[in-house]
Coordinates of C-alpha atoms in Angstrom, one line a residue:
Chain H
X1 CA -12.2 -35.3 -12.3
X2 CA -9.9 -32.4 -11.9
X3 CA -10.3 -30.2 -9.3
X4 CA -8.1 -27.6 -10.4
X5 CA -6.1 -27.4 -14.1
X6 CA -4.1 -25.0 -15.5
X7 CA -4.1 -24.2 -19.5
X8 CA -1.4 -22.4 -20.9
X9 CA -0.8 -20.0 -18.1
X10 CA 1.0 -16.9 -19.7
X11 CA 1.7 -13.9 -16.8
X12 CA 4.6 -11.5 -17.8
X13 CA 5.1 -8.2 -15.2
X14 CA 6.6 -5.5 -17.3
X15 CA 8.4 -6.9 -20.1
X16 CA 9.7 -9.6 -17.5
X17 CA 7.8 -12.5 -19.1
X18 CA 7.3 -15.0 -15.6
X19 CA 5.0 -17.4 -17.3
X20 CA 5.3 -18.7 -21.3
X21 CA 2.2 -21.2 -21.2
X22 CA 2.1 -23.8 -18.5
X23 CA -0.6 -26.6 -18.0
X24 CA -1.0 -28.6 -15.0
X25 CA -3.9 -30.6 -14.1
X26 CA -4.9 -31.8 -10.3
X27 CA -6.9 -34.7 -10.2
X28 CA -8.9 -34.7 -6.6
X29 CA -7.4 -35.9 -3.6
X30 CA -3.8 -35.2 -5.3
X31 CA -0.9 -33.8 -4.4
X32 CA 1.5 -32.3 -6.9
X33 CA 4.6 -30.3 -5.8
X34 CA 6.3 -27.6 -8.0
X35 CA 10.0 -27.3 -7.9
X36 CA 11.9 -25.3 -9.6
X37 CA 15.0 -22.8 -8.9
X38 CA 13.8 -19.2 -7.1
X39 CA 12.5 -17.2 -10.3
X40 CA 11.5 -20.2 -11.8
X41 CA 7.5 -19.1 -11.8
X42 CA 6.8 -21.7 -8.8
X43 CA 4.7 -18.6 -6.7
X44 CA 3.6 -16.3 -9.4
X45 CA 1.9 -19.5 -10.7
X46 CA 0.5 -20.7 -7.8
X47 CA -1.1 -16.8 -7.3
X48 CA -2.2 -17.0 -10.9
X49 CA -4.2 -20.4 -9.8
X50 CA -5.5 -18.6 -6.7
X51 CA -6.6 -15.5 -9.1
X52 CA -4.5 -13.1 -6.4
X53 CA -2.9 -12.4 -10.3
X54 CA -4.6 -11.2 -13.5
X55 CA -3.6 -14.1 -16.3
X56 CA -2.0 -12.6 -19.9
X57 CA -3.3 -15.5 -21.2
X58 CA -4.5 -19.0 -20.5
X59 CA -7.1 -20.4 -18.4
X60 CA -7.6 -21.5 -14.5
X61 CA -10.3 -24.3 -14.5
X62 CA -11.8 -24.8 -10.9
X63 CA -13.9 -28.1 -10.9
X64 CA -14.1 -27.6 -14.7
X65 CA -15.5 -23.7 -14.9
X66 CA -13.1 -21.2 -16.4
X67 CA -12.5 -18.5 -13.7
X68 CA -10.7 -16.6 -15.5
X69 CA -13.3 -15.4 -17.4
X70 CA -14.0 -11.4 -16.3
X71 CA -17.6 -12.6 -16.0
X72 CA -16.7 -14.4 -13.1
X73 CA -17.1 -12.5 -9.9
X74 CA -13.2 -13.4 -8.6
X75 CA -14.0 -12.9 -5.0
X76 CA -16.7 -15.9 -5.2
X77 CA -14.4 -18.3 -6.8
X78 CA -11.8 -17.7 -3.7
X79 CA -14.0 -18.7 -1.4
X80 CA -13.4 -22.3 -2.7
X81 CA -9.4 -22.3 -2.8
X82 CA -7.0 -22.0 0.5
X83 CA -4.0 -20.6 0.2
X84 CA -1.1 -20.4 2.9
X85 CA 1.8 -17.7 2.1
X86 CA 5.4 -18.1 2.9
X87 CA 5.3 -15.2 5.4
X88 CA 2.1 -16.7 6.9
X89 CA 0.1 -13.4 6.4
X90 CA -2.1 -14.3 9.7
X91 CA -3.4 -10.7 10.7
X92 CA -2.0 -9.0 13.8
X93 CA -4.1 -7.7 15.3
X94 CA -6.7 -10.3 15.3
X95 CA -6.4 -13.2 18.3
X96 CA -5.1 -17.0 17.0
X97 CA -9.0 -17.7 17.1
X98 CA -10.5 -14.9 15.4
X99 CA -8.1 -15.4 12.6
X100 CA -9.5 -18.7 11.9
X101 CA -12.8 -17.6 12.0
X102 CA -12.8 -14.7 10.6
X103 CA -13.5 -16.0 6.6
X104 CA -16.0 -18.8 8.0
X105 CA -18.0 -15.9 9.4
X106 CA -17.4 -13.2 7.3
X107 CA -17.5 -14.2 4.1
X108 CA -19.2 -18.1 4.3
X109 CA -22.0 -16.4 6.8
X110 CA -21.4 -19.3 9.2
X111 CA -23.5 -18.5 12.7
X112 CA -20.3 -17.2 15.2
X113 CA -20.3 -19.8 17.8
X114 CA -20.3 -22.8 14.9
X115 CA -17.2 -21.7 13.3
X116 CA -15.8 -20.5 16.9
X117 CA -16.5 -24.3 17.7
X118 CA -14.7 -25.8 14.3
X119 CA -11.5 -23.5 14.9
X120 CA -11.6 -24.5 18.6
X121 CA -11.5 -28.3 17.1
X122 CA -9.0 -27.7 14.3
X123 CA -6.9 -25.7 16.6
X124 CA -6.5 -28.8 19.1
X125 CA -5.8 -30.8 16.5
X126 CA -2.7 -29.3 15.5
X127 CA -1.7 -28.6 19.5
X128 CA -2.4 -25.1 20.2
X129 CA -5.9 -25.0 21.3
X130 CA -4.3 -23.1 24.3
X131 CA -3.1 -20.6 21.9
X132 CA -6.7 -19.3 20.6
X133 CA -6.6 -16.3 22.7
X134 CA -3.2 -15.6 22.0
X135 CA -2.2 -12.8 18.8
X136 CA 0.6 -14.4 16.4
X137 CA 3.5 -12.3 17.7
X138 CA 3.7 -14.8 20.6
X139 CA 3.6 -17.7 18.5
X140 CA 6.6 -19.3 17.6
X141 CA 7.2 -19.4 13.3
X142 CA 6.0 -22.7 12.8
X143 CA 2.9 -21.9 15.0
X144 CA 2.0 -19.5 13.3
X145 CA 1.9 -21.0 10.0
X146 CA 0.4 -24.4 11.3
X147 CA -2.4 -21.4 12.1
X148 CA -2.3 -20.4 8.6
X149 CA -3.1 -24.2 7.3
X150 CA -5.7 -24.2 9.8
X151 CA -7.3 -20.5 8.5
X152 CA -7.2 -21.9 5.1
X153 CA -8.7 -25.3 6.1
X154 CA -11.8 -23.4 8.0
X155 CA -13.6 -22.6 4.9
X156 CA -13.4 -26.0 3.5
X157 CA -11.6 -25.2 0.2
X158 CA -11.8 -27.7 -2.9
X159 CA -7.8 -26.8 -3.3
X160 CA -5.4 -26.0 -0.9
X161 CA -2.7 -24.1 -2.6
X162 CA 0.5 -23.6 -0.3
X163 CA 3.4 -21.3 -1.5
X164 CA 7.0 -22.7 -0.1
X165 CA 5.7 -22.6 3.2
X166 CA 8.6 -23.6 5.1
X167 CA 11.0 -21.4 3.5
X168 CA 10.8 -18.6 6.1
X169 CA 10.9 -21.4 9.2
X170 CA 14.1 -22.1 11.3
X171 CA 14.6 -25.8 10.7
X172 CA 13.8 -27.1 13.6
X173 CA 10.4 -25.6 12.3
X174 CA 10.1 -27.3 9.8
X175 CA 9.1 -30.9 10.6
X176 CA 6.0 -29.7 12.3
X177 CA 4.5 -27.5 9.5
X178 CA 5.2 -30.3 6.7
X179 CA 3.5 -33.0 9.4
X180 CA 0.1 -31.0 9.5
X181 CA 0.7 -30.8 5.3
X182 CA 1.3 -34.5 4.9
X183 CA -1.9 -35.5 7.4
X184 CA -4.1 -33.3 5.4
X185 CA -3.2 -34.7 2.4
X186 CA -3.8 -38.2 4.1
X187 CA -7.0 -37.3 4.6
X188 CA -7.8 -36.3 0.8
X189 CA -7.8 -32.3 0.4
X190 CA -6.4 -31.7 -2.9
X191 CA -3.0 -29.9 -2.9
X192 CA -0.8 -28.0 -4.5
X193 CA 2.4 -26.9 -3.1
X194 CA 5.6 -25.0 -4.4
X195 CA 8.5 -26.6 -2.3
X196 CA 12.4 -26.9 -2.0
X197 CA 12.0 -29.8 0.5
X198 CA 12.5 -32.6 -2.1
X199 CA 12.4 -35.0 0.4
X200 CA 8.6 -34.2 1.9
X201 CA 7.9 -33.9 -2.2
X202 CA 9.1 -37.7 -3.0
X203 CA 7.4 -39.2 0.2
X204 CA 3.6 -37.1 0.0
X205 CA 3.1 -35.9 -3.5
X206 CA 1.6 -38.0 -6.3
X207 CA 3.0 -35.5 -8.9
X208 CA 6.6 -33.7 -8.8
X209 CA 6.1 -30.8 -11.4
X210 CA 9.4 -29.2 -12.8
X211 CA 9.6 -25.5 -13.7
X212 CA 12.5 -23.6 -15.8
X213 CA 11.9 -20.5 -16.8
X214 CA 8.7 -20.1 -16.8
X215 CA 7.7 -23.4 -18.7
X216 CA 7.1 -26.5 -17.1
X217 CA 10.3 -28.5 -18.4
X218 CA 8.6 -32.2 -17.1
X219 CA 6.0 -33.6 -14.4
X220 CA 5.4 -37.0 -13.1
X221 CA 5.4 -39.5 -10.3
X222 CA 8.0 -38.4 -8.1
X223 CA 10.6 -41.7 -8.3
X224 CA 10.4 -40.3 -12.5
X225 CA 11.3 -36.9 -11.8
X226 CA 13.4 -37.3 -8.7
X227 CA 15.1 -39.9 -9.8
X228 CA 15.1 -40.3 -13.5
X229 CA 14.7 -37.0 -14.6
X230 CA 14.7 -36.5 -18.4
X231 CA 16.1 -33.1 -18.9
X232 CA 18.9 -32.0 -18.8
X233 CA 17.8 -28.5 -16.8
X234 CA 16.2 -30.5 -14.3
X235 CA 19.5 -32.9 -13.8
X236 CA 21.3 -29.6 -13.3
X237 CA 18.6 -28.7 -10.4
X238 CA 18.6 -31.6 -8.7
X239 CA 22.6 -31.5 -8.4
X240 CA 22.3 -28.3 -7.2
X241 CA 19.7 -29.4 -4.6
X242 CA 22.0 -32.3 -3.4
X243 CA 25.2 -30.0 -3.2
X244 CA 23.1 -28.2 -1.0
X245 CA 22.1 -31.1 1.2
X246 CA 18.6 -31.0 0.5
X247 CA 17.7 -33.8 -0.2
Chain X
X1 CA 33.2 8.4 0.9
X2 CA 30.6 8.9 -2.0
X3 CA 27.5 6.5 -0.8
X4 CA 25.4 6.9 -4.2
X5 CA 21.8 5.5 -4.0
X6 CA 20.8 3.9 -7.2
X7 CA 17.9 5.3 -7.7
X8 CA 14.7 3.2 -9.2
X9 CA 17.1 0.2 -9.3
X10 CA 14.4 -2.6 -11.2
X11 CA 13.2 -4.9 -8.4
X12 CA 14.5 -8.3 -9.0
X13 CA 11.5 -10.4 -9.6
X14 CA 13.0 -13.8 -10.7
X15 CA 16.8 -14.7 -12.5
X16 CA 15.0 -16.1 -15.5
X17 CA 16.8 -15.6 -18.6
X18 CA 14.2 -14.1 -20.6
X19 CA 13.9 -15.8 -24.1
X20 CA 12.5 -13.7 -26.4
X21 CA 9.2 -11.4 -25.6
X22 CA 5.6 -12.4 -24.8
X23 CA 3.7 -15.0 -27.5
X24 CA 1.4 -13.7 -29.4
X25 CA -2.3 -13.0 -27.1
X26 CA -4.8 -16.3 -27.9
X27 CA -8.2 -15.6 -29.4
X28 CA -9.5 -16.5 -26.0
X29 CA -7.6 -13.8 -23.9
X30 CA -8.5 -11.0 -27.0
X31 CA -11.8 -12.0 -26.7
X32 CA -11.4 -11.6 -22.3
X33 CA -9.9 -7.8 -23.0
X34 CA -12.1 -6.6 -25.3
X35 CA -14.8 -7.8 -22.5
X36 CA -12.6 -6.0 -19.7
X37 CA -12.8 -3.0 -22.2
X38 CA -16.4 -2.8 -22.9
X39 CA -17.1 -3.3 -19.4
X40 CA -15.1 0.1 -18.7
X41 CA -16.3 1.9 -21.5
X42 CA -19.8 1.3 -19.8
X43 CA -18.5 2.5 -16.5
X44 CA -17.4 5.6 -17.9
X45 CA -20.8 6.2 -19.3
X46 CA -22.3 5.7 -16.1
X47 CA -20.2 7.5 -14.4
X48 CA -20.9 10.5 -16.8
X49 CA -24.0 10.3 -16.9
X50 CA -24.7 10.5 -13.2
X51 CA -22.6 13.1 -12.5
X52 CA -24.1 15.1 -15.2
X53 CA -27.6 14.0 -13.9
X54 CA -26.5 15.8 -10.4
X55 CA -25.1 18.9 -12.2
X56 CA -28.2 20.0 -13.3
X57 CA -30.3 19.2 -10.5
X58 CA -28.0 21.2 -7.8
X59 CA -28.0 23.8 -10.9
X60 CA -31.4 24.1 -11.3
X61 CA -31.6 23.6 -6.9
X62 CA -29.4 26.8 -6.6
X63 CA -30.7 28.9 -9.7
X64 CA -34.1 29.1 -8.8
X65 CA -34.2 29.4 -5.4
X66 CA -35.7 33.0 -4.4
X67 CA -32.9 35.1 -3.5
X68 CA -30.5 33.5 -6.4
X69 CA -30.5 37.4 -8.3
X70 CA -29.3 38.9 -5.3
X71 CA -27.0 36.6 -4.4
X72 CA -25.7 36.4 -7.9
X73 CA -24.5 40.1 -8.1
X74 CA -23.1 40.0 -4.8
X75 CA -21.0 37.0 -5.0
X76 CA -20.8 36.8 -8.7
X77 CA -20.3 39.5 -10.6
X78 CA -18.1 39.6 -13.5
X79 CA -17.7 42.9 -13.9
X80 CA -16.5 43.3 -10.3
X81 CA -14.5 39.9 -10.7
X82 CA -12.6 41.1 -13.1
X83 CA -12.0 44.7 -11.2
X84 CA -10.8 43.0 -8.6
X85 CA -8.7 40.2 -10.2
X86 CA -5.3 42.2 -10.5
X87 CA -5.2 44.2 -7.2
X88 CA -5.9 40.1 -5.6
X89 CA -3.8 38.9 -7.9
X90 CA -0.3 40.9 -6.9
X91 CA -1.8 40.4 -3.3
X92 CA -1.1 36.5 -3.5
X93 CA 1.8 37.3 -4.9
X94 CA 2.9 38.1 -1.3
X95 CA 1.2 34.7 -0.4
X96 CA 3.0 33.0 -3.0
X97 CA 6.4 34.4 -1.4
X98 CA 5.2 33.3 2.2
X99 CA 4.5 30.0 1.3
X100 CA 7.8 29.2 -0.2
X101 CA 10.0 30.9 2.6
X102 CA 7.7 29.6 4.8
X103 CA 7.9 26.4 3.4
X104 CA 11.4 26.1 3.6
X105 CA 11.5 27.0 7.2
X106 CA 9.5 24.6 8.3
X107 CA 10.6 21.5 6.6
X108 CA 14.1 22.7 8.5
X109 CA 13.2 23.7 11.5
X110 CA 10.3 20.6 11.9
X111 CA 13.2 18.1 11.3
X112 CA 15.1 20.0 13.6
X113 CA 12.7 19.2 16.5
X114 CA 11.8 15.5 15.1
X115 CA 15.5 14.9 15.3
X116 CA 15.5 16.0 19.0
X117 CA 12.5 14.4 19.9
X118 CA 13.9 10.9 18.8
X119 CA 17.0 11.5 21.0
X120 CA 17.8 8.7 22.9
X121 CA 19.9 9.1 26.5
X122 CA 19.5 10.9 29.6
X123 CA 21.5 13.3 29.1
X124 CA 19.3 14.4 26.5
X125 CA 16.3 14.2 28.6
X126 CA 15.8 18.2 28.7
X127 CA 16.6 18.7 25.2
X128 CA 13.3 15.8 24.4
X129 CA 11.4 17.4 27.1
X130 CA 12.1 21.3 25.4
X131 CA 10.9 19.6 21.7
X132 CA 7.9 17.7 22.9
X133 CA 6.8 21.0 25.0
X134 CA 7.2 23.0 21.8
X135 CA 5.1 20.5 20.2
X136 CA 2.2 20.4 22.5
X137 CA 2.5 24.1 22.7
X138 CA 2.0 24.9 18.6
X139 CA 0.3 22.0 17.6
X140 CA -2.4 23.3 20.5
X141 CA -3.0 26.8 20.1
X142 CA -5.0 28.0 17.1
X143 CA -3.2 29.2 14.4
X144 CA -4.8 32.9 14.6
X145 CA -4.2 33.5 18.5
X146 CA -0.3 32.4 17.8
X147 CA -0.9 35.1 14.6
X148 CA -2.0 38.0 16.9
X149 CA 0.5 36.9 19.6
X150 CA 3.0 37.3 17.4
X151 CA 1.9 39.6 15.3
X152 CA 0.9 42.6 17.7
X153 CA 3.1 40.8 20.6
X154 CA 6.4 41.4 19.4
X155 CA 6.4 44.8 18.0
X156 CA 4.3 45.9 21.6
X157 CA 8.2 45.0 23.4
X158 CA 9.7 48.0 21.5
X159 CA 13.1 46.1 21.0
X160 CA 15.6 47.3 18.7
X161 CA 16.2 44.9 15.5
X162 CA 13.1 43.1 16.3
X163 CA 10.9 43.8 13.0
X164 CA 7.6 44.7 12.7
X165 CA 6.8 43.9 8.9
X166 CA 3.4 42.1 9.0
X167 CA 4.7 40.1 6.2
X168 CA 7.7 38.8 8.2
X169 CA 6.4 38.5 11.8
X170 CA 3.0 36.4 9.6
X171 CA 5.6 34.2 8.1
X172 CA 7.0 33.5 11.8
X173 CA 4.3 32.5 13.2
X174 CA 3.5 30.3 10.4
X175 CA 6.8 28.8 11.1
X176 CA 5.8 28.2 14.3
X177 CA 2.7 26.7 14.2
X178 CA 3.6 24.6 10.9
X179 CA 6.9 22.9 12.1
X180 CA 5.2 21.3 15.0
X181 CA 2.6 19.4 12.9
X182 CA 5.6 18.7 10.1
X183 CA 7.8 17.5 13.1
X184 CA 5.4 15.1 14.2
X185 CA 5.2 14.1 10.5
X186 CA 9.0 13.2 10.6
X187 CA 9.0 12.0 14.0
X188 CA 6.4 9.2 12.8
X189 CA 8.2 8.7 9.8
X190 CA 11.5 7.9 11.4
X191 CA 10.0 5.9 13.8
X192 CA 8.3 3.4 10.8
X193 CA 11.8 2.1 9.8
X194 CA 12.7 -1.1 11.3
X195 CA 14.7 -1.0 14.3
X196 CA 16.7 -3.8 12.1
X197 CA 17.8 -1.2 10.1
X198 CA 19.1 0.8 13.0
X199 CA 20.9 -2.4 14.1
X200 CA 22.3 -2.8 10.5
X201 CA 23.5 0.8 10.5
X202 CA 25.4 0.5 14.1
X203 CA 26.4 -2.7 13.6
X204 CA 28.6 -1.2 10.6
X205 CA 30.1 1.3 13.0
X206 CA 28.1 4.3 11.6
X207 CA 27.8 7.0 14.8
X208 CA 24.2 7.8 15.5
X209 CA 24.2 11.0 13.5
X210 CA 25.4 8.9 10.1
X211 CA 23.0 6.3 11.2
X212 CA 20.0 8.9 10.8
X213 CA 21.2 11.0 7.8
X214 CA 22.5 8.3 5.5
X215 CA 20.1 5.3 6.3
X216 CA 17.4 6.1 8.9
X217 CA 16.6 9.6 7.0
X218 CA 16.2 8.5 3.3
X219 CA 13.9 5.9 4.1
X220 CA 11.6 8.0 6.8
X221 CA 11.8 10.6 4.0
X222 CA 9.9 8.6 1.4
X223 CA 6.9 7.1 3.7
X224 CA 6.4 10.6 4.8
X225 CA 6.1 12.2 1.7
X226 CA 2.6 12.1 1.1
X227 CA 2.1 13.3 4.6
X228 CA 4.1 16.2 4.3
X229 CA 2.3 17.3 0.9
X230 CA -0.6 17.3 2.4
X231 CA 0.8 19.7 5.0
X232 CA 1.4 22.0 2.3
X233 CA -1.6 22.3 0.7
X234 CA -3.0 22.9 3.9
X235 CA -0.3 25.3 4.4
X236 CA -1.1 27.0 1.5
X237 CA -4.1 28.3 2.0
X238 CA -3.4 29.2 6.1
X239 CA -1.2 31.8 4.3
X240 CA -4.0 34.0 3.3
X241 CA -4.5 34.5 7.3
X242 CA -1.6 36.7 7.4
X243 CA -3.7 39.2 6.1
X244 CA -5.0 39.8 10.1
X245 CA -1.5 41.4 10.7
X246 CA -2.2 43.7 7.6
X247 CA -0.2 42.1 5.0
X248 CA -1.8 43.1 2.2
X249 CA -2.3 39.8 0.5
X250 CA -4.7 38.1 -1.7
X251 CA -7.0 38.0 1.2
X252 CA -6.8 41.4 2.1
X253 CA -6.7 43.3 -1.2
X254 CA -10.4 41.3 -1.2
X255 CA -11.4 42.9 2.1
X256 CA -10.2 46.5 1.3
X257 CA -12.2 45.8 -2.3
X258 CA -15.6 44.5 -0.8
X259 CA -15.4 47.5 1.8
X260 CA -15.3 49.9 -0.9
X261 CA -18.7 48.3 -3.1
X262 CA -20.1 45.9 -1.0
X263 CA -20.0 43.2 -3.0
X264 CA -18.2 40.1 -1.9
X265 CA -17.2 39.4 -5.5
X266 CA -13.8 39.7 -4.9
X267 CA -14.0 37.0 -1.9
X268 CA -15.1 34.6 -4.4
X269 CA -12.3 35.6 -6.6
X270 CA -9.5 35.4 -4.0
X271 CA -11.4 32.0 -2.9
X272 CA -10.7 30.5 -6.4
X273 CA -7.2 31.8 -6.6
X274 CA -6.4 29.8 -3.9
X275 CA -8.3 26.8 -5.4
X276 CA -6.0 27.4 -8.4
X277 CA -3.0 27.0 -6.0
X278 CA -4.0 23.8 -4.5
X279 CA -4.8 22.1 -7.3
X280 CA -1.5 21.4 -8.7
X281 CA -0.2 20.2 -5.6
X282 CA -2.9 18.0 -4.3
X283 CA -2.1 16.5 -8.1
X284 CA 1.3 15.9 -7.1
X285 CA 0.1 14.1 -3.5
X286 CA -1.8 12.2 -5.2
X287 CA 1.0 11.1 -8.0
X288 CA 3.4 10.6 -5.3
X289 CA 1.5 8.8 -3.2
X290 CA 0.2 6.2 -6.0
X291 CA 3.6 5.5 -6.8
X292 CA 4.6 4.7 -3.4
X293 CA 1.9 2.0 -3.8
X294 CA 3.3 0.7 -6.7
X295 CA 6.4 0.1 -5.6
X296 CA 5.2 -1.6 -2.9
X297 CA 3.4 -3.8 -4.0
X298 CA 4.1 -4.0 -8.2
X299 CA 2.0 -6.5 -10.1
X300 CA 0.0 -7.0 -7.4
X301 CA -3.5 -7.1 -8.1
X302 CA -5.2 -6.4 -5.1

């Protein structure tokens, strides 16, 4: 059963045309990683999928209803997706603790001191359960978006949609944000994530997904696309990548 | 060294090479738009219709109450309105000329004091210390009492070359009172930009002064915009209290009117030329600052 699937996503801003009609379907308990070249559509895609984007065209299917239908009330069909940002987005001026509870109680209605008990749990989980009290300007970069996996976890979403989230860490950074990624994909959250860290995307994705302007040139298993890939545009990426000791 | 800003350079969104325009919309998303339209169309109605529904009842509210004759030939009678309307009118003429000098002095002199203000140093300390003073001073006192200092104040000392036209000594203390609040606009807006791009700036060898016209300046300048035409419709109307020096403004060509017939028609119309005055600007705070948003945040849909 797909959890979340894309139909012929079309999303132009101005007469810059991002998206010319992509599908991708994500079967439960997947995870599919989008690559592509900066411009390629990777975000604007994934915020079509999280409706933070109007679609020109094309559907977004979440557990098989169209929400892109105007009918649907947006802000309900949110409630069932997490999404992380590159910048982490956590909000200021709200403590490490309050961020995470903040949608479980504001918007899921969850009594305080459950959802203060869940973020207290998840929060020791990923190592900074000292941190609760603290506000994100004295955690370090990859703290703070390990916080932003956990805020997006809280409200139990069917689809976690994460948008290059290391790109903005140091990389020292890195290894600990893609850790928390790859052991909640072990334990079966559906996932969708726009990366340049080939390597993470061979070893914990079950799809590699290929976008070039705008279209989605080829997906498969990741030893196909990584290693075989059958366009030419995507042989081209992948150089690049390497020349770039990536991967 | 010419440093041109490109002006509403196109924000790079991605480096796609753009093949050829947008495909035809799918019977589904036509189907999704004309939905999206109907659904405003219905808005609109609503919208209208409630807004007429309150129309009539504050009509009918104010029109019948019992003393709505009287009051409607002393507040608004057209015969007197239009008596009035060209002795007010070539009295906000004088307004109109306040405003503008006025204007212009205080977007100088309020930058002036911002500048100082954001002086770093000890040396500079008393210079700071002389700005902020002025700033607690005029932001403080009441407009009017700063009027009638002024006003009656200055020409009471009996100097030689100090005027004592109502219309100049009003537009001083307009000055005075107006640059305070408007250097406290720029002051915030100066301090919004980064420190980074302070850094940036020094870091290229530009001097403090360069640092703060060419890249601190530009950039406090557009966040502040809306800010400052606010100010000025505000400032606009606080014009019309030069007329308590005996400027005889808009304001006052009213009062010398209503003392003659008692009828306070020619408040009203004064009242609405005014109105007519704001209008256009409040317009233009309201374009500028909608575009401000846009560029922020273009596409975005929330």
């Amino acid at each position: 059963m797909n959890v979340l699937e894309l139909r012929g996503i079309v999303k132009a801003f101005g007469d810059n045309v991002v998206l010319r009609g992509v599908d991708l379907a994500v079967d439960e308990h997947r995870v599919v990683a989008l690559i592509g070249g900066s411009g390629s559509g990777k975000s604007t895609l994934l915020r079509c999928a999280a409706l933070l984007e109007t679609v020109d065209d094309g559907q977004v299917l979440l557990d098989g209803e169209d929400v892109t239908d105007p009918r649907v009330d947006a802000d309900r069909v949110r409630r069932r997706m997490g999404v992380v940002f590159q910048a982490y987005n956590l909000f200021p001026h709200l403590s490490v603790l309050d961020n995470v509870t903040l949608a479980p109680t504001a918007v899921h209605g969850r009594p305080r001191a459950e959802a203060v008990e869940e973020a207290r749990g998840l929060l020791a989980r990923i190592g900074l359960a000292d941190k609760a009290g603290e506000y994100p300007d004295r955690l370090s970069g990859g703290q703070q978006q390990r916080v932003a996996i956990v805020r997006a976890l809280a409200v139990r979403p069917r689809v976690l949609l994460l948008d290059e989230v290391t790109s903005a860490l140091d990389p020292e950074l890195v290894g600990e944000v893609l850790a928390l990624v790859r052991e909640v994909a072990a334990q079966g959250m559906t996932i969708v994530m726009a990366t340049h860290e080939m390597g993470f995307a061979r070893q914990v994705a079950d799809t590699v997904a290929f976008l070039d302007g705008g279209v989605l040139l080829e997906s498969g298993p990741p030893a196909q696309v990584l290693g075989e890939p059958q366009h030419a545009r995507t042989r081209q990426f992948l150089a690049r990548v390497i020349d770039a000791g990536r991967l | 060294m010419a440093l041109r800003r490109r002006r509403r350079a196109r924000p790079v969104l991605s480096t796609v090479v753009t093949g050829g325009a947008l495909p035809p919309p799918s019977e589904l998303e036509l189907s999704r738009r004309a939905w999206r339209r109907s659904r405003a169309r219905r808005s609109t109605l609503v919208a209208l219709a409630s807004t007429l529904l309150f129309a009539v009842v504050a009509y009918l509210a104010v029109t019948r109450s019992p003393g709505w004759p009287r009051v409607q030939t002393t507040f608004f009678s057209a015969s007197v309105a239009l008596e009035s309307l060209p002795e007010i009118a070539r009295g906000l003429l004088v307004n109109l000329q306040v405003l503008v000098v006025g204007g212009l002095l205080v977007l100088v002199v309020g930058l002036g004091i911002a500048a100082l203000r954001t002086l770093r140093g000890p040396a500079l300390a008393p210079l700071r210390f002389l700005a902020t003073a002025y700033v607690d001073l005029f932001r403080g006192m009441p407009l009017i009492i700063v009027l009638y200092l002024v006003g009656f104040g200055f020409p009471a000392l009996g100097l030689q070359g100090v005027p004592t036209s109502p219309f100049v000594l009003g537009t001083a203390a307009i000055v005075l009172v107006y640059s305070a609040y408007v250097a406290e606009v720029f002051r915030a807006g100066i301090e919004s930009v980064h420190p980074s791009q302070r850094a940036a700036a020094r870091s290229l060898g530009l001097t403090h002064r360069q640092t703060m016209r060419i890249v601190v300046l530009p950039q406090a300048l557009r966040t502040v915009t809306p800010a400052l035409l606010n100010d000025f419709v505000a400032l606009q109307k606080d014009v019309g209290l030069i007329s308590v020096l005996g400027a005889v403004d808009a304001v006052r060509s009213a009062q010398i009117q209503v003392g003659q017939s008692f009828n306070f028609t020619p408040y009203v119309v004064a009242g609405l030329l005014f109105v007519l005055l704001a209008v256009p600007s409040a317009r233009l705070a309201d374009a500028v600052t909608a575009r401000a948003r846009r560029r922020q945040q273009s596409g975005s849909l929330l």
